[in-house]
Every structure is written in C-alpha cells, then in structure tokens.
PDB file of N, CA and C in Angstrom:
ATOM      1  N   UNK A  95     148.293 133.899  64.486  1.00  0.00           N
ATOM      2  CA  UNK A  95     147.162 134.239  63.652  1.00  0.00           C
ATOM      3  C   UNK A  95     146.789 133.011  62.831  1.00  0.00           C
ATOM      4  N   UNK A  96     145.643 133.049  62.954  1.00  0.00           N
ATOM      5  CA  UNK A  96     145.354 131.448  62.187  1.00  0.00           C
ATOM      6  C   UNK A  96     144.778 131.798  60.991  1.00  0.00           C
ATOM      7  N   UNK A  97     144.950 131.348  59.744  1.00  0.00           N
ATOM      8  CA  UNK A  97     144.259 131.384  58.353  1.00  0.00           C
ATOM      9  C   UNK A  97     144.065 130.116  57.676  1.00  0.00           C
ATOM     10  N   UNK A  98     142.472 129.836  57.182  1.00  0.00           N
ATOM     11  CA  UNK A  98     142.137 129.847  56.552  1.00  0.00           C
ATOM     12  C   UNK A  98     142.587 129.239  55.240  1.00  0.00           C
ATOM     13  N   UNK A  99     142.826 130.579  54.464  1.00  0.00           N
ATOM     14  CA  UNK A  99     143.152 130.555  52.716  1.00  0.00           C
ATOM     15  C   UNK A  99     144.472 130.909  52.715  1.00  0.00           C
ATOM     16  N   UNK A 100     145.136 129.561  52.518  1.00  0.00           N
ATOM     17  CA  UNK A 100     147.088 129.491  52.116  1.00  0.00           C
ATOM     18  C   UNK A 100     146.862 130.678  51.511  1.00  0.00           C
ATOM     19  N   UNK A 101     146.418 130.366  50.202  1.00  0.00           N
ATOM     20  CA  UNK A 101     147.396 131.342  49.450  1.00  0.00           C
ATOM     21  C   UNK A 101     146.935 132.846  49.623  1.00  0.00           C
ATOM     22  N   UNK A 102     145.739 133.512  50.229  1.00  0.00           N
ATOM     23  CA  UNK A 102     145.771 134.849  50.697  1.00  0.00           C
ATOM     24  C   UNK A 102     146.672 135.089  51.924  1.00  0.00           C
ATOM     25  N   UNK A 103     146.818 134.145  52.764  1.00  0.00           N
ATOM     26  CA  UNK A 103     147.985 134.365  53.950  1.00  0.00           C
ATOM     27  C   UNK A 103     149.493 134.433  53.578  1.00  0.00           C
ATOM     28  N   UNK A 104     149.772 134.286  52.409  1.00  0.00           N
ATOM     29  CA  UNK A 104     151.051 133.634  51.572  1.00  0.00           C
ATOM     30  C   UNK A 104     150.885 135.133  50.520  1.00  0.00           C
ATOM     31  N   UNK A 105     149.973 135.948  50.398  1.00  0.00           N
ATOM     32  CA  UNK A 105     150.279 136.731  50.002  1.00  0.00           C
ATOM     33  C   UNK A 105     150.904 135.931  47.792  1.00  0.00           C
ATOM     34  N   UNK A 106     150.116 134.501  47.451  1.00  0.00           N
ATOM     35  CA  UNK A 106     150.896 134.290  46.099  1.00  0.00           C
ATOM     36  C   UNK A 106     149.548 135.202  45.142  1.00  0.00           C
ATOM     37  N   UNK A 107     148.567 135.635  45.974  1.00  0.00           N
ATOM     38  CA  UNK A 107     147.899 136.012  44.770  1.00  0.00           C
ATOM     39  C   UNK A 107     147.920 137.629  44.464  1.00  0.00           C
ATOM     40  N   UNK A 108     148.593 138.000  45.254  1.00  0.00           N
ATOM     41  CA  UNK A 108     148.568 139.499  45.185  1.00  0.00           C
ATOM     42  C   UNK A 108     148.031 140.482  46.371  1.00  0.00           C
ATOM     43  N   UNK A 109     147.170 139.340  46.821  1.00  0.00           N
ATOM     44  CA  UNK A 109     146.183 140.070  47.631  1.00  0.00           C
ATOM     45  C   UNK A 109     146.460 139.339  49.130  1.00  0.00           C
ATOM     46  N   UNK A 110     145.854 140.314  50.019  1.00  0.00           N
ATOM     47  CA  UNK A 110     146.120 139.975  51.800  1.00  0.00           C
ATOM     48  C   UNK A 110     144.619 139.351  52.081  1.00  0.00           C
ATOM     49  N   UNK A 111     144.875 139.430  53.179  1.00  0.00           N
ATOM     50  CA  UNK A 111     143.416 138.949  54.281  1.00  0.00           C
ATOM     51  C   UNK A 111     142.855 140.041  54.285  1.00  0.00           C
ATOM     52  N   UNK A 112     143.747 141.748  54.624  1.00  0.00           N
ATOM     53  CA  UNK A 112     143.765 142.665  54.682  1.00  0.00           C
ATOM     54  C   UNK A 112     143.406 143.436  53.514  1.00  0.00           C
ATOM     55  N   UNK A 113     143.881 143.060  52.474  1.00  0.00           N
ATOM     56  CA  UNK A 113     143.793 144.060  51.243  1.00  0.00           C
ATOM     57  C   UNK A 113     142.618 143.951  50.917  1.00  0.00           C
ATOM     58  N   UNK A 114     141.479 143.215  50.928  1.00  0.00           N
ATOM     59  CA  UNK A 114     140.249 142.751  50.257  1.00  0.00           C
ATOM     60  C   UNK A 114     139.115 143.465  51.066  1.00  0.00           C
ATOM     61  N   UNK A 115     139.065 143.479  52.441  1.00  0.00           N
ATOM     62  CA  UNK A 115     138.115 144.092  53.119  1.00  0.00           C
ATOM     63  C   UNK A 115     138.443 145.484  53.240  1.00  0.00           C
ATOM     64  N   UNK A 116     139.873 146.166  53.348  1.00  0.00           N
ATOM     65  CA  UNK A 116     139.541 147.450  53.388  1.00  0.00           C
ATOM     66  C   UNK A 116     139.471 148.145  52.104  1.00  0.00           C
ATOM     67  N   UNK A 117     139.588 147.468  51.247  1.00  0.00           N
ATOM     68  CA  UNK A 117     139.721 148.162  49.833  1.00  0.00           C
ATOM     69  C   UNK A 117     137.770 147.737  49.870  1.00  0.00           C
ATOM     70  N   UNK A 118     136.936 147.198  50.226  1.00  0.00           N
ATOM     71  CA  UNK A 118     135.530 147.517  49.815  1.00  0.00           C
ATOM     72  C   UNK A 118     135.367 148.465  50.607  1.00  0.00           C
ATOM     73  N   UNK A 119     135.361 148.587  52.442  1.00  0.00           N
ATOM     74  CA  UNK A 119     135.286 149.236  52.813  1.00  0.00           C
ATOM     75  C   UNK A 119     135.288 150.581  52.960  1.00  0.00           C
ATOM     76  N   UNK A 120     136.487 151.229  52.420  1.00  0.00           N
ATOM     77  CA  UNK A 120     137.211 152.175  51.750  1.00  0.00           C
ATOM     78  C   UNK A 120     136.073 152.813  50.818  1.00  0.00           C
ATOM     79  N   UNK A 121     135.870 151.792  50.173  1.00  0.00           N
ATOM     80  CA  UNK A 121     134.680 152.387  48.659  1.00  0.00           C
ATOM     81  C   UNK A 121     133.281 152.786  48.952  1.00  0.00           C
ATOM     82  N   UNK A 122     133.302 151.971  50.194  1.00  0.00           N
ATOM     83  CA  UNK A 122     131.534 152.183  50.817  1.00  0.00           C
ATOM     84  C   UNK A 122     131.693 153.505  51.604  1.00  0.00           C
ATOM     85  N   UNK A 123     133.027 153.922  51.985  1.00  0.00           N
ATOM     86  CA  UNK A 123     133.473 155.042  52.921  1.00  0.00           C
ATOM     87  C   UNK A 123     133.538 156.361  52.097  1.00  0.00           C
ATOM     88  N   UNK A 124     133.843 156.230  51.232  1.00  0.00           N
ATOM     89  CA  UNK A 124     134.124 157.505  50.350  1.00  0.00           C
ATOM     90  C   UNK A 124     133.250 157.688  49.866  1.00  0.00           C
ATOM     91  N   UNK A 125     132.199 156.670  49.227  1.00  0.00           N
ATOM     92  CA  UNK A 125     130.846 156.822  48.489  1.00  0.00           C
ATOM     93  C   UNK A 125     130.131 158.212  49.011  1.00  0.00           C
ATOM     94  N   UNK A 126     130.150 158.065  49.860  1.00  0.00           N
ATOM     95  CA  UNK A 126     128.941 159.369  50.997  1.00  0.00           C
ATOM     96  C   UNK A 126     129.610 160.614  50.725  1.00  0.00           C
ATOM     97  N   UNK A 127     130.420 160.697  51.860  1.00  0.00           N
ATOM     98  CA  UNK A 127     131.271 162.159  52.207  1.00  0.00           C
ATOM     99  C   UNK A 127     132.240 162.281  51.317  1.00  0.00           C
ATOM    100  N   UNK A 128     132.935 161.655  50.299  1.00  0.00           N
ATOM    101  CA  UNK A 128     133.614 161.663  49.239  1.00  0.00           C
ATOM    102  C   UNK A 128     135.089 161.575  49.903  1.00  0.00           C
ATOM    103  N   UNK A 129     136.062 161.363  49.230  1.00  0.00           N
ATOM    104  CA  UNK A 129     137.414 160.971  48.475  1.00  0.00           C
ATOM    105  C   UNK A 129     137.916 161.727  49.994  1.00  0.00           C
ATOM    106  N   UNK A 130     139.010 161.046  50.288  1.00  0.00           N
ATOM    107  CA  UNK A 130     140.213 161.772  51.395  1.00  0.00           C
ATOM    108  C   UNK A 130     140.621 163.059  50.597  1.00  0.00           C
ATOM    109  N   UNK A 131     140.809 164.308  51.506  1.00  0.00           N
ATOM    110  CA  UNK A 131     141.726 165.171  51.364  1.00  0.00           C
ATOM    111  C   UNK A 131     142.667 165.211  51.851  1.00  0.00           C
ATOM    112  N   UNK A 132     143.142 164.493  52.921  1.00  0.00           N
ATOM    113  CA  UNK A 132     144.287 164.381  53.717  1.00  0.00           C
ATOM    114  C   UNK A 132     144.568 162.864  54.152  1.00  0.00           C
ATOM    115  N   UNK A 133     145.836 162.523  54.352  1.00  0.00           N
ATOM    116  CA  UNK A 133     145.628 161.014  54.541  1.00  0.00           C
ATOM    117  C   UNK A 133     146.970 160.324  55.202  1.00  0.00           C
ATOM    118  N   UNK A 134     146.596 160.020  55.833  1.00  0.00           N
ATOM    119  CA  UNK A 134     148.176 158.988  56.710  1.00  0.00           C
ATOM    120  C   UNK A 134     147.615 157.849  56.901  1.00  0.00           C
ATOM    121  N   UNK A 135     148.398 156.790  56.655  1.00  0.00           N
ATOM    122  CA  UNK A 135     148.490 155.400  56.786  1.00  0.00           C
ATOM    123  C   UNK A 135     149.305 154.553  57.491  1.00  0.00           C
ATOM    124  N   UNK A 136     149.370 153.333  58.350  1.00  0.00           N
ATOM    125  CA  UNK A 136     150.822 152.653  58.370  1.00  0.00           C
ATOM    126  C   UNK A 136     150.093 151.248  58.583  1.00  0.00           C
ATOM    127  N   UNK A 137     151.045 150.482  58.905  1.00  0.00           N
ATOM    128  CA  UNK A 137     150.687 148.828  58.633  1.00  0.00           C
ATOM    129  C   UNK A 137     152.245 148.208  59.324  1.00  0.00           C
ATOM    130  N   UNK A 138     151.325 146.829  60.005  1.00  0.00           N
ATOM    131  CA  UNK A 138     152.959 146.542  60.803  1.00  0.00           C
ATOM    132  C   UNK A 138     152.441 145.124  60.422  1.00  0.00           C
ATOM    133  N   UNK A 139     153.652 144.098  60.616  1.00  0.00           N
ATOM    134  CA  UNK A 139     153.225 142.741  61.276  1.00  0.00           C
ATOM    135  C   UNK A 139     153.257 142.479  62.562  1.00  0.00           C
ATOM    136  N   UNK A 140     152.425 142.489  63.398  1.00  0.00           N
ATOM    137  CA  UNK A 140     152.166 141.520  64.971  1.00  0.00           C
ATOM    138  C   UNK A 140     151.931 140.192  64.782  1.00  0.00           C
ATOM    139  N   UNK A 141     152.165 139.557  63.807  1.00  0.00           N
ATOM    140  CA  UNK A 141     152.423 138.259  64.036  1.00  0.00           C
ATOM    141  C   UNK A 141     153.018 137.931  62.836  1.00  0.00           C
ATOM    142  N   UNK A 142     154.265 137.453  62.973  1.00  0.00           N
ATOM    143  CA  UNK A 142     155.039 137.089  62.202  1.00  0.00           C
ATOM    144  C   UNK A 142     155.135 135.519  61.926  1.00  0.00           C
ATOM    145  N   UNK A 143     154.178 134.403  62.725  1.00  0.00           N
ATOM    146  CA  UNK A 143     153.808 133.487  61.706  1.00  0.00           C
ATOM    147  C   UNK A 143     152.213 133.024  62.329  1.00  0.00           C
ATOM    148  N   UNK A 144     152.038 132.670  61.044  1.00  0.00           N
ATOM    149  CA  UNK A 144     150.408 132.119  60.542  1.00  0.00           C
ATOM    150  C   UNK A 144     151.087 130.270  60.881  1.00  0.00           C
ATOM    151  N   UNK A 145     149.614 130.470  61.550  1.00  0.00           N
ATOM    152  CA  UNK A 145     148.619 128.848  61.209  1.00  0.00           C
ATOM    153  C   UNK A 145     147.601 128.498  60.131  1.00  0.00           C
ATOM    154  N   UNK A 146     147.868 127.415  59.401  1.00  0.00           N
ATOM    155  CA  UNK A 146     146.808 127.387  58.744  1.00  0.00           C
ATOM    156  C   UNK A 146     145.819 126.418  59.063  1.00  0.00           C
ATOM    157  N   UNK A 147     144.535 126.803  59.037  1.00  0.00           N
ATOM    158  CA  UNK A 147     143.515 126.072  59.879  1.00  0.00           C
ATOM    159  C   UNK A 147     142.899 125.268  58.977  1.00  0.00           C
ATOM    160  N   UNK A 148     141.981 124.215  59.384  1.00  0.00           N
ATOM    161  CA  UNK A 148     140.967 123.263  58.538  1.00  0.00           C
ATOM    162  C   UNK A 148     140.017 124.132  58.474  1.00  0.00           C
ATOM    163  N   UNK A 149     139.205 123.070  57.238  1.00  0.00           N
ATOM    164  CA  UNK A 149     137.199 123.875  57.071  1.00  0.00           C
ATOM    165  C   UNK A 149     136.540 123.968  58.315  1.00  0.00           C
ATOM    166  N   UNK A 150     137.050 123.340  59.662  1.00  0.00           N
ATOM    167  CA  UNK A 150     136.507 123.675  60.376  1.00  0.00           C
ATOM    168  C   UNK A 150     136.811 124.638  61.177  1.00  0.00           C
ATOM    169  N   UNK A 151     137.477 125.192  61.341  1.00  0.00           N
ATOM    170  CA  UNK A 151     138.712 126.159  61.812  1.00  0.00           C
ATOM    171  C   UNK A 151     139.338 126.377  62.516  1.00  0.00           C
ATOM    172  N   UNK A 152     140.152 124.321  63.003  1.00  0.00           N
ATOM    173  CA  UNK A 152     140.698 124.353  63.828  1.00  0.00           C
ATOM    174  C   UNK A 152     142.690 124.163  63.253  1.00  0.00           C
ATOM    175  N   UNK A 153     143.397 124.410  64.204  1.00  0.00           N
ATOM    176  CA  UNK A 153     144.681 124.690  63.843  1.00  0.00           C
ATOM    177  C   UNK A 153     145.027 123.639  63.174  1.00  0.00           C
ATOM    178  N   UNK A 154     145.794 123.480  62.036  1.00  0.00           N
ATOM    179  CA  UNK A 154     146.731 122.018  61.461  1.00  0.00           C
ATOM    180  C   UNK A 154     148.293 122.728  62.005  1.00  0.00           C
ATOM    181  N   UNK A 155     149.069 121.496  61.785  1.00  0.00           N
ATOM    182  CA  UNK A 155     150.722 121.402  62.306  1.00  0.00           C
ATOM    183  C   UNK A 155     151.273 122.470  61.255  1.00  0.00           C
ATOM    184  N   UNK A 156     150.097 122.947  60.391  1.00  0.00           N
ATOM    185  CA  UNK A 156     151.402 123.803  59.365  1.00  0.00           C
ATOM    186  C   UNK A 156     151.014 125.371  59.342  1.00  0.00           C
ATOM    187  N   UNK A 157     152.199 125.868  59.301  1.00  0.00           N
ATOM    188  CA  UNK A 157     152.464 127.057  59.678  1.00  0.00           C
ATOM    189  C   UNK A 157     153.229 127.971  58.460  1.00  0.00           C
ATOM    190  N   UNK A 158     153.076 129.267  58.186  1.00  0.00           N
ATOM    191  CA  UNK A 158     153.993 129.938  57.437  1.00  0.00           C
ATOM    192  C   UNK A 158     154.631 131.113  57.749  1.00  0.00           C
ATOM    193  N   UNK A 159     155.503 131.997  57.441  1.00  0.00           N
ATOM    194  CA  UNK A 159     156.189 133.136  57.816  1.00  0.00           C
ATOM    195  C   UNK A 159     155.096 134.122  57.056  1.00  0.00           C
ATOM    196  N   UNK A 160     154.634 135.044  57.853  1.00  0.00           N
ATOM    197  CA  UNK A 160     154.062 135.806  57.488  1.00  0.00           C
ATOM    198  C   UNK A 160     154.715 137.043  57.285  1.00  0.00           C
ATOM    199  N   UNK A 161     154.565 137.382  55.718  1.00  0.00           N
ATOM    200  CA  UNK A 161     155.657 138.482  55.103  1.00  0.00           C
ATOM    201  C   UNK A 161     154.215 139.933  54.981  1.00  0.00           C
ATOM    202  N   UNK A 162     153.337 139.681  55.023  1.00  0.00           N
ATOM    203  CA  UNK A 162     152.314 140.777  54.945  1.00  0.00           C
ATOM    204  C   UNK A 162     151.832 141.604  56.104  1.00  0.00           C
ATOM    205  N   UNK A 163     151.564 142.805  56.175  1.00  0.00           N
ATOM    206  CA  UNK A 163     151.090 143.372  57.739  1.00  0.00           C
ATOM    207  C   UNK A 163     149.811 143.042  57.568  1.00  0.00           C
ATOM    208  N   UNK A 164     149.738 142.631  58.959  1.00  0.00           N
ATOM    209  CA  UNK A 164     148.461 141.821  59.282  1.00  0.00           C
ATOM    210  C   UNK A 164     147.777 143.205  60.473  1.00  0.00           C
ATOM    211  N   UNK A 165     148.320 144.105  60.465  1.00  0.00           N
ATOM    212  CA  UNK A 165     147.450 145.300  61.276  1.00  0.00           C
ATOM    213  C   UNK A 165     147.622 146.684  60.350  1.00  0.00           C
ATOM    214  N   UNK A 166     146.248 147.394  60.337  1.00  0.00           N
ATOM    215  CA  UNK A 166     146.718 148.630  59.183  1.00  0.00           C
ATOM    216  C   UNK A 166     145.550 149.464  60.363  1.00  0.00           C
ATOM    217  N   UNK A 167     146.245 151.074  59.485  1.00  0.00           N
ATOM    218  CA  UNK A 167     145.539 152.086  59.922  1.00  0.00           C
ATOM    219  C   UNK A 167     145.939 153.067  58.960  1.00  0.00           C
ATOM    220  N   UNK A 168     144.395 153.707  59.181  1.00  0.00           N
ATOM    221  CA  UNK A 168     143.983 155.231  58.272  1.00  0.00           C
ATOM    222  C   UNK A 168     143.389 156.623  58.916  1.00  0.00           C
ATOM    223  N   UNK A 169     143.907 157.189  58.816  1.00  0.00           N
ATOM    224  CA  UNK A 169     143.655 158.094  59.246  1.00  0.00           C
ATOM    225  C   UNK A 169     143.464 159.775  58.607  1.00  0.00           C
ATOM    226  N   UNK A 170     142.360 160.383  58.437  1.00  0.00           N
ATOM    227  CA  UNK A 170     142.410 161.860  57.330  1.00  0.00           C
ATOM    228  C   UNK A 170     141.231 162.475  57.292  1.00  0.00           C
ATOM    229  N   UNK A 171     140.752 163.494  56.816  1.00  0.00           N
ATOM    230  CA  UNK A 171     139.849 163.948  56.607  1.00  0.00           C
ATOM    231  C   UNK A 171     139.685 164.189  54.891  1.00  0.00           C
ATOM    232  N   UNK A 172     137.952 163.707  54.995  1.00  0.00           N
ATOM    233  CA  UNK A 172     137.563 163.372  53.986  1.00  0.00           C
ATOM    234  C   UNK A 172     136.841 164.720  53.433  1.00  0.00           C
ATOM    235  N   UNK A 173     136.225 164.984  52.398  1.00  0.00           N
ATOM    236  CA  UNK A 173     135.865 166.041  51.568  1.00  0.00           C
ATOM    237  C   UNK A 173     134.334 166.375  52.472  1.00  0.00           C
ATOM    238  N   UNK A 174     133.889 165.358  52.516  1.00  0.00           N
ATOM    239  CA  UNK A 174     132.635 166.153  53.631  1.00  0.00           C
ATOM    240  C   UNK A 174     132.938 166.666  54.990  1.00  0.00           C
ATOM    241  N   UNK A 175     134.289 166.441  55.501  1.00  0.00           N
ATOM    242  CA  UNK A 175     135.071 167.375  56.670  1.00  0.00           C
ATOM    243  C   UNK A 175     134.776 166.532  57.590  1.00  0.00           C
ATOM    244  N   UNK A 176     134.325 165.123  57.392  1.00  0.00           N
ATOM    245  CA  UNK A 176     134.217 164.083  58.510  1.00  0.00           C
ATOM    246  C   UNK A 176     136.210 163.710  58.597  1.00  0.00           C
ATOM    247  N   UNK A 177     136.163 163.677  59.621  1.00  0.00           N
ATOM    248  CA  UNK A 177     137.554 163.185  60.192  1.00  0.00           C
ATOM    249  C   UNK A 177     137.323 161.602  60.657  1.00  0.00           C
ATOM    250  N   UNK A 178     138.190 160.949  59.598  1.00  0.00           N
ATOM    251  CA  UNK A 178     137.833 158.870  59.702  1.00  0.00           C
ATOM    252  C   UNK A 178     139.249 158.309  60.379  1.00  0.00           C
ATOM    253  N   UNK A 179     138.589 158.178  61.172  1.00  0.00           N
ATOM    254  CA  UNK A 179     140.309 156.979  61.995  1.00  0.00           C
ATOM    255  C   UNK A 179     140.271 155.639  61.946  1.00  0.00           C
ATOM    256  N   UNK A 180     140.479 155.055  61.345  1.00  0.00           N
ATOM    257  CA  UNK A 180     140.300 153.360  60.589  1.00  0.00           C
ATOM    258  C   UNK A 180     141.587 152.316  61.147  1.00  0.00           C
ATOM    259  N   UNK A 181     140.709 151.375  61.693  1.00  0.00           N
ATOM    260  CA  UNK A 181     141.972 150.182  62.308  1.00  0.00           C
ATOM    261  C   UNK A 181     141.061 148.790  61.471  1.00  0.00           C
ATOM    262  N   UNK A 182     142.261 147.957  60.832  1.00  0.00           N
ATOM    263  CA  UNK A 182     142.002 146.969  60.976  1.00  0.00           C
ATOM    264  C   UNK A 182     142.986 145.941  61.116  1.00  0.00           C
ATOM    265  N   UNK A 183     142.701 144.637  61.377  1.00  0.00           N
ATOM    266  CA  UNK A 183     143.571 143.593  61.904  1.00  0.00           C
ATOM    267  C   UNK A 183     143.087 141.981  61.105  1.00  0.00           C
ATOM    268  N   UNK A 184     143.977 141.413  60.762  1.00  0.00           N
ATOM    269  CA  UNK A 184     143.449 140.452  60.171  1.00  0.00           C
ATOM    270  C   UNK A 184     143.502 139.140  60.731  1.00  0.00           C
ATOM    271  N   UNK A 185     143.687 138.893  62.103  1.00  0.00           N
ATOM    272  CA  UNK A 185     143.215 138.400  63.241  1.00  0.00           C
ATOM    273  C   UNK A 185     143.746 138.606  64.602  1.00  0.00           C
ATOM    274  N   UNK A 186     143.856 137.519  65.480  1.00  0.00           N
ATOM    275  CA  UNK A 186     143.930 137.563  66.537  1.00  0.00           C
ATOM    276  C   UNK A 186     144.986 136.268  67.398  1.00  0.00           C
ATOM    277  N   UNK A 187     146.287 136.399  67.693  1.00  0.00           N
ATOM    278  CA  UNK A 187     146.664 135.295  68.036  1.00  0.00           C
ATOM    279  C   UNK A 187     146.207 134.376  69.055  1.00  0.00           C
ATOM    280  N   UNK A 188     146.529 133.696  68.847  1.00  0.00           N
ATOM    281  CA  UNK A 188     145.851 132.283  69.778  1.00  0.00           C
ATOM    282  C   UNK A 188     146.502 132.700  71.128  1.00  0.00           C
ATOM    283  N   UNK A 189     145.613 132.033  71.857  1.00  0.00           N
ATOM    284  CA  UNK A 189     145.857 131.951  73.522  1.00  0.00           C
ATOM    285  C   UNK A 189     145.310 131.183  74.550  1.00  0.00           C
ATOM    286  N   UNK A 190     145.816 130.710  75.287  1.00  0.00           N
ATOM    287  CA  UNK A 190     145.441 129.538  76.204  1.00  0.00           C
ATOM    288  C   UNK A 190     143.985 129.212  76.629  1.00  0.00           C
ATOM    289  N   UNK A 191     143.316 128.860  76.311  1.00  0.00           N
ATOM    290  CA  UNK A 191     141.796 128.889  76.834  1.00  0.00           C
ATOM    291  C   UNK A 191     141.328 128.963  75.663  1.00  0.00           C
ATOM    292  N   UNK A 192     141.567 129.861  74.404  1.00  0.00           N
ATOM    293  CA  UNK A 192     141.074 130.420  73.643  1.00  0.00           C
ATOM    294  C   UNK A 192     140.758 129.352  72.346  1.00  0.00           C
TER     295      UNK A 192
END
C-alpha cells in the first residue's frame, strides 16, 4: 500500500487514511435516513507494510509497519429501514505492471 502522508499512515496523529473519509461519509449517510439502529463492524490489516510515496506518487525506498486496518466494513440498518453494507479500503497493493 503506498502512502502519501507519513504521519496519517503512521497513525502519530490519531487519525488513519481510513478514519477521515468514513467518518464524513458516515455523516452524509445518516443525514437522510437517520442514525443506525443496528450495527456490525470489523476492520483487518491486508497489508502490513506501507510505502511512502513522493508528491508525485511514485514509490521512495522507505517503508513502514503498518499498525492500522487499512480495510473496514459496516454493516446495519438504519432508522429509515434502508439496510447499508459499507466497504472501504485505504488502498491497493502494488503489482507488476501496475
């Protein structure tokens, strides 16, 4: 997984790659049909180390242990009786060609 911003991949500010987009998301989601009534979650790491990339966003030699789950999911029904199944991933590992 290649990143970007050390210290959101490093997890020193509190916050993920992950934590920032689904927590707006989340807010734009509930806005409508309102608040979960029911709710399951989980979160793994699939990649257990990060690259960190240049402004341009290609790979540099340095790398870190990635201690944060970099894949989450939600799953519940919300107060307007919409049933939301939510994946996200906070990238994609590298691969030959790619």
């Amino acid at each position: 997984m290649a990143c970007p911003y050390a210290a959101l991949c490093k997890s020193l500010t509190g916050s993920t790659l992950l934590d920032i987009p689904i927590t707006h998301q989340l807010d734009i989601l509930t806005f409508l049909p309102g608040d979960f009534v029911n709710i399951s979650a989980s979160n793994a790491i699939f990649y257990p180390v990060g690259t960190i990339v240049d402004s341009e966003g290609k790979p540099t030699e340095k790398t870190y242990p990635s201690k944060n789950p970099n894949h989450s999911t939600i799953t519940g029904f919300l107060k307007g009786g919409i049933m939301a199944n939510l994946f996200w991933r906070a990238g994609y590992a590298p691969s030959e060609g790619g």
